[in-house]
mmCIF file of C-alpha atoms and ligand atoms in Angstrom:
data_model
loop_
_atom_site.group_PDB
_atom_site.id
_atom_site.type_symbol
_atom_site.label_atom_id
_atom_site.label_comp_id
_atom_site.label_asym_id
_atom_site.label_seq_id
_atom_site.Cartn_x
_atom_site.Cartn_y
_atom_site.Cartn_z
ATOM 1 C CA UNK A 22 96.782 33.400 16.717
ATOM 2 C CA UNK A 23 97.660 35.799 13.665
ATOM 3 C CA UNK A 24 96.252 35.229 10.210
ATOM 4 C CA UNK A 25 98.994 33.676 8.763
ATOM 5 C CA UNK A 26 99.114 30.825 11.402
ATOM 6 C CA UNK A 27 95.670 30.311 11.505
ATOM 7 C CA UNK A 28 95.691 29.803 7.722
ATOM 8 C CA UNK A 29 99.234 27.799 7.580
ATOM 9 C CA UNK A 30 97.654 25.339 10.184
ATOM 10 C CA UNK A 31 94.240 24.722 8.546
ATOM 11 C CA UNK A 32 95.878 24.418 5.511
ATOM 12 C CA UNK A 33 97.571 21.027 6.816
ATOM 13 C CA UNK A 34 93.455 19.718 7.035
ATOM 14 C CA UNK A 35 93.199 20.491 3.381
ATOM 15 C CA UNK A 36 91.069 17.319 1.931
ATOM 16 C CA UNK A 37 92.350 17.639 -1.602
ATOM 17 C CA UNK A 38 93.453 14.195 -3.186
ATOM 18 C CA UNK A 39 92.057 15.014 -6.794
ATOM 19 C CA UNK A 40 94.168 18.259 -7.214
ATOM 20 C CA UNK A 41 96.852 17.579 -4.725
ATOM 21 C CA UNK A 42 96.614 20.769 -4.028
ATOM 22 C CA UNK A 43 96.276 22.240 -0.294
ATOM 23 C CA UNK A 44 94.759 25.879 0.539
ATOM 24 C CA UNK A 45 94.556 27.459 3.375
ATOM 25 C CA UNK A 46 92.175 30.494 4.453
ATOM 26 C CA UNK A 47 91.239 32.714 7.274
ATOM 27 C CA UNK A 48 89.723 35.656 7.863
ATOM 28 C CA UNK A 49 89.521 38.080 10.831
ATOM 29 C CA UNK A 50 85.852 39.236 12.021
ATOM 30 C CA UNK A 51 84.083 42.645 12.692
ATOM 31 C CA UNK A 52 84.640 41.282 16.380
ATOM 32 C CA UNK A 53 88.261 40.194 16.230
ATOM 33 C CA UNK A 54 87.621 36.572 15.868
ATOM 34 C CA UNK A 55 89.764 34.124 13.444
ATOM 35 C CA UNK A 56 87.959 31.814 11.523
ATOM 36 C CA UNK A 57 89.395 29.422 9.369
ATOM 37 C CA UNK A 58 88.940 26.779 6.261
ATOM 38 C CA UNK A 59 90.642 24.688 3.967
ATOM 39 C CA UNK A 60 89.643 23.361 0.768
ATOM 40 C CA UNK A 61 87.382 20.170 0.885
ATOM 41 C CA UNK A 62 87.633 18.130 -2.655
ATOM 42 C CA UNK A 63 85.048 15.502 -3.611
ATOM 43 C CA UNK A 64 85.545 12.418 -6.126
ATOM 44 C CA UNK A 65 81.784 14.314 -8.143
ATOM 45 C CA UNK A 66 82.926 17.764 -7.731
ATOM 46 C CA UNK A 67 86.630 17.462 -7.857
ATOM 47 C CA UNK A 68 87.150 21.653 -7.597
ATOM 48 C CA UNK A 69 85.393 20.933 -4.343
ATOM 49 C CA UNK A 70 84.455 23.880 -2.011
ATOM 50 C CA UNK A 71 87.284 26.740 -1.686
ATOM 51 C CA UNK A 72 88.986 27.373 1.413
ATOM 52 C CA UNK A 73 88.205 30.701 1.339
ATOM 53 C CA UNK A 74 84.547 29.707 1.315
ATOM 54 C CA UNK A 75 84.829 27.551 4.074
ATOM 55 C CA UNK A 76 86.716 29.745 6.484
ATOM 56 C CA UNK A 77 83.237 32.249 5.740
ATOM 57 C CA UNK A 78 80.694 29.388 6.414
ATOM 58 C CA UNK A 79 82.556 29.223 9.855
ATOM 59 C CA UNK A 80 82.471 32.796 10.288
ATOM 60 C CA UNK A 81 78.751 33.201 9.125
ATOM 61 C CA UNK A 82 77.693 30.166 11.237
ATOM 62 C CA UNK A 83 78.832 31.748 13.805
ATOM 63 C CA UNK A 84 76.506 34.683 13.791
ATOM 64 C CA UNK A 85 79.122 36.982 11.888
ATOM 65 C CA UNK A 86 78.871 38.699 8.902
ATOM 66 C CA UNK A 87 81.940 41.271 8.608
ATOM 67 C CA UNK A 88 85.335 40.594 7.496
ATOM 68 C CA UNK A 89 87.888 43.025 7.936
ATOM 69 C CA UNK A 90 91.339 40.920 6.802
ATOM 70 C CA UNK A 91 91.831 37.927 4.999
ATOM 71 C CA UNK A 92 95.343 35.629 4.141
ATOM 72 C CA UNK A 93 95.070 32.785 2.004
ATOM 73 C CA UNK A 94 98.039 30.411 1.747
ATOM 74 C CA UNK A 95 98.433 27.587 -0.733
ATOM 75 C CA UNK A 96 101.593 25.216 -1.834
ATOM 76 C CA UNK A 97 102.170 27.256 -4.784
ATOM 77 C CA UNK A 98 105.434 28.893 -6.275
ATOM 78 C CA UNK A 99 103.360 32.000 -6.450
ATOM 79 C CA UNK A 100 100.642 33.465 -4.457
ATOM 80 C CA UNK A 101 97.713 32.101 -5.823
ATOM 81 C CA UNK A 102 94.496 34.040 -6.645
ATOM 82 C CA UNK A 103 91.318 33.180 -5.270
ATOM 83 C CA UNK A 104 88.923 31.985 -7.865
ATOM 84 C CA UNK A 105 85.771 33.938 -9.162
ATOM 85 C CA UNK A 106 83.041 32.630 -6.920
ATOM 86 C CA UNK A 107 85.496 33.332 -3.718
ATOM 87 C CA UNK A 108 85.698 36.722 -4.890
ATOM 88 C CA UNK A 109 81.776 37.152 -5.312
ATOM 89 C CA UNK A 110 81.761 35.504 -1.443
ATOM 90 C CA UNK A 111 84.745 38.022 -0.128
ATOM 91 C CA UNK A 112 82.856 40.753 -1.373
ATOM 92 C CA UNK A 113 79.841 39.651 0.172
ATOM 93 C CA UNK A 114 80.875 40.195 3.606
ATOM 94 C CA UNK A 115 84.003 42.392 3.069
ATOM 95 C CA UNK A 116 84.318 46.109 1.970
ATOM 96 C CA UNK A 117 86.455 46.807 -1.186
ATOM 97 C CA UNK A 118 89.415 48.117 1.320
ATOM 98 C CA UNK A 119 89.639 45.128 3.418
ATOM 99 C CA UNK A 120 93.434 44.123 3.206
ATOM 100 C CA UNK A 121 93.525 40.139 1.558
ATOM 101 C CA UNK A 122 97.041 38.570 1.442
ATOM 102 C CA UNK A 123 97.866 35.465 -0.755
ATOM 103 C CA UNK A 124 100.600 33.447 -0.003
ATOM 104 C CA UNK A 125 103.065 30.795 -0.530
ATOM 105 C CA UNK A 126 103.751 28.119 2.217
ATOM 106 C CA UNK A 127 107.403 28.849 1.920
ATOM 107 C CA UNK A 128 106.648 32.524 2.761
ATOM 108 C CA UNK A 129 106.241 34.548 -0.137
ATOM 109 C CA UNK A 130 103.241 37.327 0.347
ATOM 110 C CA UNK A 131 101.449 39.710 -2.045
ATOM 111 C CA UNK A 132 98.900 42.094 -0.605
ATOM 112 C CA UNK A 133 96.246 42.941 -2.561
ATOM 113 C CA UNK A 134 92.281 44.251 -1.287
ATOM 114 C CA UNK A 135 89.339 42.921 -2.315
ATOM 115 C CA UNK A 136 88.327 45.561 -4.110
ATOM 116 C CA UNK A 137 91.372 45.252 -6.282
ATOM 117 C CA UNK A 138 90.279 41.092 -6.521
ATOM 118 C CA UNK A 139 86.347 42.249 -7.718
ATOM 119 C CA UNK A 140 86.676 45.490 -9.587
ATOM 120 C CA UNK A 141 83.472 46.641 -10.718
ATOM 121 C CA UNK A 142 81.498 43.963 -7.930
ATOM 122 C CA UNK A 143 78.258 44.098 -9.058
ATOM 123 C CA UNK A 144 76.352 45.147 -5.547
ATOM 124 C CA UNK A 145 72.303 45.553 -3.835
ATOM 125 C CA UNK A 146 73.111 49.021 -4.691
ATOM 126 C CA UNK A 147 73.023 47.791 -8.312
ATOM 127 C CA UNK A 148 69.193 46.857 -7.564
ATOM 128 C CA UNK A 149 68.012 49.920 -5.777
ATOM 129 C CA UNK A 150 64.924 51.629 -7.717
ATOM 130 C CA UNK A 151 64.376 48.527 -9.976
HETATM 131 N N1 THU B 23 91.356 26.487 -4.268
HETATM 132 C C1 THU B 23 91.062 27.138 -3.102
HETATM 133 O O1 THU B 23 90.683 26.522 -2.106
HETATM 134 N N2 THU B 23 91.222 28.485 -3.075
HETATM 135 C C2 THU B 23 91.710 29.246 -4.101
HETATM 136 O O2 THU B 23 91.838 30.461 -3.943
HETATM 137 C C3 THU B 23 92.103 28.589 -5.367
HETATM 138 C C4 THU B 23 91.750 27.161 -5.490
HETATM 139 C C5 THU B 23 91.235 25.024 -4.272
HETATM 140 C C6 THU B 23 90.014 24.452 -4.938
HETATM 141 C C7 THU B 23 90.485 23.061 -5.328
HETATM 142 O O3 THU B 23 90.340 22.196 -4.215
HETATM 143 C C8 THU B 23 91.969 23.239 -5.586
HETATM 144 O O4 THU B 23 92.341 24.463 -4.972
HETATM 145 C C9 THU B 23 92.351 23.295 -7.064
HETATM 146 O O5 THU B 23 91.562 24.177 -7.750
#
């Protein structure tokens, strides 16, 4: 299944009746694999958890911890950025040229890398000789 499906098709799961606000995620492994997540809202923490963070916690659980593409896809009339803390996550497990697209659900795309998302990422590189 390509990205885009993956994340259009998740994104139906979305559990988001505080925003009303579906998102879709999913990211392709260092080993090929698709994982996927949507964003799962709760009536304490309405922001809930990101789809983008869940589609990681998949891929993680599963014993992986490289991400080479991501797509993101929410109900939006423009691709909508992923927040802060998904960028901290994405950067986590992804290198600064790994290709992220954000999308609409009626189509629209704009590709952008996460190194373009988290310029200046603060890194263990940051803590070497301290
Ligand atoms: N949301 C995501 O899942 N990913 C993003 O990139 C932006 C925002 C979710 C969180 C919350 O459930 C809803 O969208 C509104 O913020």
């Amino acid at each position: 299944m390509s990205l885009k499906d993956a994340a259009l098709s998740v994104r139906e799961n979305a559990y988001a009746p505080y925003s009303n606000f579906k998102v879709g995620a999913a990211i392709r492994s260092g080993s090929g694999v698709v994982y996927s997540g949507c964003n799962v809202e709760n009536v304490a923490y309405p922001e809930g958890t990101c789809a983008e963070a869940g589609a990681i916690a998949a891929m993680v659980a599963a014993g992986e911890r490289d991400l080479t593409e991501v797509y993101v896809v929410a109900s939006s009339p423009q691709p909508v950025p992923p927040c802060g803390g998904c960028r901290q996550k994405l950067a986590e497990f992804g290198r600064a040229d790994v290709k992220v697209t954000l999308a609409t659900a009626d189509g629209k795309e704009q590709e952008t890398t996460i190194g373009q998302l988290l310029p200046g990422a603060f890194g263990a590189a940051h803590m070497e000789g301290t």
